[in-house]
Short mmCIF file of C-alpha atoms in Angstrom, two decimals:
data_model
loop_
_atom_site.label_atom_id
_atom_site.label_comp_id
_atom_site.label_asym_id
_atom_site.label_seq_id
_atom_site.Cartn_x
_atom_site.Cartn_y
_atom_site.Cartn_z
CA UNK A 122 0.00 0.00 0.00
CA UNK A 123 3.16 2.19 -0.36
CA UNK A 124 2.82 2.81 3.28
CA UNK A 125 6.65 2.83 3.89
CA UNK A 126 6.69 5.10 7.12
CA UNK A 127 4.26 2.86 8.94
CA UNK A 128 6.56 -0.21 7.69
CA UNK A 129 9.72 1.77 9.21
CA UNK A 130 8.01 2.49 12.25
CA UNK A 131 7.36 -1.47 12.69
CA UNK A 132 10.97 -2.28 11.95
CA UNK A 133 12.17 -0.08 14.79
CA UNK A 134 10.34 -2.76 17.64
CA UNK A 135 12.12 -4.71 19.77
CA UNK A 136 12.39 -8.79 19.05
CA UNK A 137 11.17 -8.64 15.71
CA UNK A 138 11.41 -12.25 14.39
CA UNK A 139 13.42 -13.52 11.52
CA UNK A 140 17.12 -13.06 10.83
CA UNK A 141 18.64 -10.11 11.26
CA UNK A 142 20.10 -9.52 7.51
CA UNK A 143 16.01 -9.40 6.74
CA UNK A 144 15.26 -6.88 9.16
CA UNK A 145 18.10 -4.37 7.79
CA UNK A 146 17.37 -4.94 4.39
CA UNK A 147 13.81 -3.91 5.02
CA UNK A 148 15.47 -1.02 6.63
CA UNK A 149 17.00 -0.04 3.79
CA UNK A 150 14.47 -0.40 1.52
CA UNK A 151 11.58 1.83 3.63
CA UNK A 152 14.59 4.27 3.76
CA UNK A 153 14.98 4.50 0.00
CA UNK A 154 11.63 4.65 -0.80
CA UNK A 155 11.02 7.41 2.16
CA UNK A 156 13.67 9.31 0.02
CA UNK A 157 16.13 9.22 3.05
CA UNK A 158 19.29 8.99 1.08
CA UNK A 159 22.16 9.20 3.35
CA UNK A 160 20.03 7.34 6.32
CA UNK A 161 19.83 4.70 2.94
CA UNK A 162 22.67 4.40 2.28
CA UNK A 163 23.94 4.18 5.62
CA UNK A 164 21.38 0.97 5.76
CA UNK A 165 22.20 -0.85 2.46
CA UNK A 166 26.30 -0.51 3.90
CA UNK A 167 25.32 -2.20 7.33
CA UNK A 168 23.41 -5.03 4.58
CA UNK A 169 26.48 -5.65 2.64
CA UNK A 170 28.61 -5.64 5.99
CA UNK A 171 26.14 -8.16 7.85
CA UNK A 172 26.32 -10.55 4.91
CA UNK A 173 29.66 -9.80 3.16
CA UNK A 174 30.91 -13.48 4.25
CA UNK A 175 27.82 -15.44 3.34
CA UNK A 176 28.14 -15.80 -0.98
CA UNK A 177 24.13 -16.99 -0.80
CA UNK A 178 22.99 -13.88 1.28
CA UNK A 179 25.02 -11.34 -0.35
CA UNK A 180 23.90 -12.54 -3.87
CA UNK A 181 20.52 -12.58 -2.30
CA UNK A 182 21.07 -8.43 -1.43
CA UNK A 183 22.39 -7.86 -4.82
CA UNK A 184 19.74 -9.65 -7.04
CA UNK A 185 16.87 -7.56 -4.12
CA UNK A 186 18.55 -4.72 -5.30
CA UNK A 187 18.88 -5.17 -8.91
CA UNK A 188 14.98 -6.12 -9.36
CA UNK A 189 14.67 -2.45 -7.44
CA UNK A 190 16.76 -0.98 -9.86
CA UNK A 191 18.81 0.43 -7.44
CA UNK A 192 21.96 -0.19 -9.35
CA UNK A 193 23.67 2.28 -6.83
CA UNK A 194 23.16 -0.60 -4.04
CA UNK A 195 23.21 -3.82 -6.48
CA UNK A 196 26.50 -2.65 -7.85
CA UNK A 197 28.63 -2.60 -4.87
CA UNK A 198 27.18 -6.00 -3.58
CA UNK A 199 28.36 -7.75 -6.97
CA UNK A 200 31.95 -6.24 -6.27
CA UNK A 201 31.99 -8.01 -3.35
CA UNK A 202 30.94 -11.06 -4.46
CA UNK A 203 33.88 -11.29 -7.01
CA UNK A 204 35.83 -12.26 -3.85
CA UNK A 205 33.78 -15.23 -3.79
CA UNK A 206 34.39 -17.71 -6.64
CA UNK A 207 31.37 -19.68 -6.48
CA UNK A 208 29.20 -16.51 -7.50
CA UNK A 209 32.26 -14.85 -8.89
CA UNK A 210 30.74 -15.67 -12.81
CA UNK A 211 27.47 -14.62 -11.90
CA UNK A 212 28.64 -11.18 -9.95
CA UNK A 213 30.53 -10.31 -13.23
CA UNK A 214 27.81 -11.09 -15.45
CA UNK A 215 25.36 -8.78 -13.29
CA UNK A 216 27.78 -5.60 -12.75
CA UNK A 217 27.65 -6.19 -17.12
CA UNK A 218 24.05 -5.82 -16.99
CA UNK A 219 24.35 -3.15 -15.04
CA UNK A 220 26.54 -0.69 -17.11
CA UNK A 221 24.90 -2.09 -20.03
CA UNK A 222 21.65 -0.57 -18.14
CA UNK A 223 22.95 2.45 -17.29
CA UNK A 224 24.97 2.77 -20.61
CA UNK A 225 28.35 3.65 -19.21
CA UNK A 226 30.23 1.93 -21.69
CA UNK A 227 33.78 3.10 -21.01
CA UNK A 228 33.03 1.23 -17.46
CA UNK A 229 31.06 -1.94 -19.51
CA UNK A 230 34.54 -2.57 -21.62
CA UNK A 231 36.76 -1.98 -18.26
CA UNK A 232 34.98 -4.69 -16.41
CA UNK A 233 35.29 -7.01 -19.28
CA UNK A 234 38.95 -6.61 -19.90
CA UNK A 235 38.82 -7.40 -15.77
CA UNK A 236 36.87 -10.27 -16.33
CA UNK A 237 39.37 -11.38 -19.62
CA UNK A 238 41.81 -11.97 -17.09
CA UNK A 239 39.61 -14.10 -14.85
CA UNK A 240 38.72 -16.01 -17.91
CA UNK A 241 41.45 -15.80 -20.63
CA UNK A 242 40.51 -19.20 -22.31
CA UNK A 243 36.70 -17.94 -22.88
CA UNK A 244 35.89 -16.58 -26.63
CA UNK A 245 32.74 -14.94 -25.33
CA UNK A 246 34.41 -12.69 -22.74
CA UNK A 247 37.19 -12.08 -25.72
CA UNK A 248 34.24 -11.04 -27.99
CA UNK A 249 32.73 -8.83 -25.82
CA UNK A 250 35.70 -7.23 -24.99
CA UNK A 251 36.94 -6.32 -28.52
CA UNK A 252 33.03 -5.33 -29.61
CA UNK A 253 32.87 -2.71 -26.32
CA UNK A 254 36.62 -1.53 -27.59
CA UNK A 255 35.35 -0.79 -31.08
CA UNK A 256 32.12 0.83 -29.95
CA UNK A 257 35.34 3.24 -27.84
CA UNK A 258 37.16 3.55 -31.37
CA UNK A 259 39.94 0.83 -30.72
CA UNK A 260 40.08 -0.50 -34.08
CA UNK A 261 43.86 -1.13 -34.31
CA UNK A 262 45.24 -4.16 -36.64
CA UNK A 263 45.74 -6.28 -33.46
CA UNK A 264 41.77 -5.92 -32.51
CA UNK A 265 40.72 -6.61 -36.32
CA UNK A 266 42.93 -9.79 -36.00
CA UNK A 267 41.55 -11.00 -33.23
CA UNK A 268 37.83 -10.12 -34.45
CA UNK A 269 39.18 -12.30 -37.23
CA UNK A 270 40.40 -14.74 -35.64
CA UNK A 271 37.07 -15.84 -33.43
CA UNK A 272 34.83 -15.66 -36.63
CA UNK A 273 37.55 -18.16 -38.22
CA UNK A 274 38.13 -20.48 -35.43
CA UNK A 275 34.41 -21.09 -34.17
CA UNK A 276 33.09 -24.36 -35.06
CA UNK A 277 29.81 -22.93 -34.53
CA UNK A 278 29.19 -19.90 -36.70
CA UNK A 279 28.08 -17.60 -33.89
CA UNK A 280 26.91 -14.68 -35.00
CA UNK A 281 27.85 -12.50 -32.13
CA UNK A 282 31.32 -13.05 -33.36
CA UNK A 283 30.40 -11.75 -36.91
CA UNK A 284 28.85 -8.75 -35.27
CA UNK A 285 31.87 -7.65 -33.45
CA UNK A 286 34.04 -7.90 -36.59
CA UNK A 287 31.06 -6.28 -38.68
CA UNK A 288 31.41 -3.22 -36.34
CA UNK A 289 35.11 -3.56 -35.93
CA UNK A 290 35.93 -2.84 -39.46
CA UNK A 291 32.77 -0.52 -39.88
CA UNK A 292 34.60 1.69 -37.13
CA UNK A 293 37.49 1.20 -39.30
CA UNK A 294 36.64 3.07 -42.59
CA UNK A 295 36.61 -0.76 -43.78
CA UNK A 296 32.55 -0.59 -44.78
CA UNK A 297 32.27 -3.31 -47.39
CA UNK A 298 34.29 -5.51 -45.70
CA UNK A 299 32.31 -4.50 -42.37
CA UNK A 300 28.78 -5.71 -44.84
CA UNK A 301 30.72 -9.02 -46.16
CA UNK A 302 31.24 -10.41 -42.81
CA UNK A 303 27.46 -11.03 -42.62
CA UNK A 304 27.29 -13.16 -45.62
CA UNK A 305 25.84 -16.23 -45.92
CA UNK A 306 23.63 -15.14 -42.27
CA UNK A 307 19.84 -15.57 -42.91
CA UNK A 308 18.16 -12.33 -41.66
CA UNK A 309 15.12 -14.95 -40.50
CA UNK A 310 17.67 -16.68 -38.53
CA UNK A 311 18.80 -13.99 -35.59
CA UNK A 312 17.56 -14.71 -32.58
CA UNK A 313 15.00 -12.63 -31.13
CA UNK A 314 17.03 -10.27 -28.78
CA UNK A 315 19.17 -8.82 -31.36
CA UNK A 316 18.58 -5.03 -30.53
CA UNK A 317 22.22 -4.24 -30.51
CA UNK A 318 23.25 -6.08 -33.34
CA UNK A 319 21.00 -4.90 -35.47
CA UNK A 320 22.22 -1.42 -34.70
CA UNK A 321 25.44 -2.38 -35.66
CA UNK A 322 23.98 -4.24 -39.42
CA UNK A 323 22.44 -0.52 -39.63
CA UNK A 324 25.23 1.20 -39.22
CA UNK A 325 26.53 -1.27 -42.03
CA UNK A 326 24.20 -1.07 -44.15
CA UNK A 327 23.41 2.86 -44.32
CA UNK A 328 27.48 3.45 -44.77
CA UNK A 329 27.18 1.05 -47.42
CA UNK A 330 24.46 2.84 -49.32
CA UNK A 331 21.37 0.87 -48.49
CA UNK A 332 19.26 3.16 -46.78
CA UNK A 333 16.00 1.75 -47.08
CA UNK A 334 17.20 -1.37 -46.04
CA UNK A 335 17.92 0.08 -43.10
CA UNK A 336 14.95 1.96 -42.20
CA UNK A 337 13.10 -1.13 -42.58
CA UNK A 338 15.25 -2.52 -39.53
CA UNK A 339 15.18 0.83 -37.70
CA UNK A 340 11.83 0.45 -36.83
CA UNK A 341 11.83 -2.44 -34.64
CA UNK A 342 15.09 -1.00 -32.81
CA UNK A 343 14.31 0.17 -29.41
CA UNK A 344 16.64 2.78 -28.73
CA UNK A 345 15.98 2.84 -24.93
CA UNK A 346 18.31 -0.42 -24.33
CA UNK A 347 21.09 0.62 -26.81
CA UNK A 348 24.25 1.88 -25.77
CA UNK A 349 24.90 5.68 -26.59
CA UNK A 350 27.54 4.28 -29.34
CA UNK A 351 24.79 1.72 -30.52
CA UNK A 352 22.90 4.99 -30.87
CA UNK A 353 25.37 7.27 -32.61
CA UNK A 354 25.45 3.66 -35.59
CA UNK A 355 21.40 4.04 -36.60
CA UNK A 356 23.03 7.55 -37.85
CA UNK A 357 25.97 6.36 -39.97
CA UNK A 358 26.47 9.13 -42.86
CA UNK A 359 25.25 7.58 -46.49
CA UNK A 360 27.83 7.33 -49.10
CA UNK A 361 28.19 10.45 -50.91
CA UNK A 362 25.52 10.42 -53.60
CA UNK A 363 23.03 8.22 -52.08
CA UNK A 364 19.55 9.43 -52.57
CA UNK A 365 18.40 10.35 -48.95
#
């Protein structure tokens, strides 16, 4: 009923059953939504430091927070969890989700190169890695290679890998090759949440001339979940001569 003072007022009695974690996270929460920010976050930091050596209740915290959206609190709880190794894959794959939310992409392609080192042997960390770095304009030969090189070594033709070297060499000045690394992909076959690649085969095709093409995709994109470099692709400048 949104009565959150009443619910704070109940939380301050004596004996209150249950374990104690519960009772400050419910703290914290009436605080938050009472719009008591430092009293808040004075709560959420007593949360993380009744828990911090229990992997089940801190992920617990972090995931309460996240369905809150209160990436403020959720964020800090995943960080400690790296510590952890159990939930150390799922605490990475969270704080992602998180700067992928928030769209702080310099931060996204930090805490991937972090996680690369975690997990040097995995081609999807690799690949997410090099496609944030090209979104930040790091197209040097050694990223193209290795673009390259997952798109050549995959048994499975993934297309996630063809998207990062699509974008890669787009980012380049390379635009046709950046189109002919989606050949022989079936536009019926991607997968349903393909928001952000298809940003990326937009930015393709327009800087390779095909506008309408592109304006066809454009309006199922829902700019809301793209990155603010996904954003700046859907308004890749048309080749000289292109009838607008």
């Amino acid at each position: 009923l949104g009565q959150w003072q009443a619910i704070q007022n109940e939380l301050q009695l004596p004996n209150l059953p249950g374990p104690d974690e519960i009772r400050l996270l419910l703290e914290a929460r009436t605080l938050t939504q009472l719009g008591q920010t430092d009293a808040a976050d004075l709560a959420w930091q007593r949360v993380l430091n009744a828990v911090a050596n229990q992997p089940i209740k801190l992920l617990n915290v972090a995931l309460y927070a996240m369905q809150l959206k209160l990436y403020q609190y959720a964020r800090p709880a995943f960080q400690q969890l790296l510590d952890h190794p159990q939930e150390r894959r799922t605490a990475y794959e969270q704080l992602i989700k998180i700067e992928q939310l928030t769209g702080h992409t310099p931060a996204l392609h930090q805490l991937l190169l972090d996680m690369e080192k975690v997990y040097p042997d995995d081609p999807l960390v690799k690949n997410d890695v090099l496609y944030t770095g090209f979104l930040l304009g790091q197209t040097g030969p050694e990223q193209l290679d290795a673009a390259r090189k997952l798109v050549a070594d995959s048994k499975i033709p993934y297309l996630s890998y063809r998207v990062t070297l699509a974008l890669g060499l787009l980012m380049a000045g390379q635009s046709a090759q950046a189109l002919d690394a989606f050949n022989g992909v079936a536009e019926s076959t991607w997968p349903v949440s393909t928001n952000n690649w298809n940003a990326v085969y937009i930015g393709v095709l327009r800087a390779n001339g095909e506008r309408q093409k592109a304006s066809i995709i454009e309006q199922a994109i829902n700019e809301s979940t793209l990155l603010p470099e996904e954003k700046k692709l859907l308004l890749t400048p048309l080749p000289p001569g292109t009838v607008p």
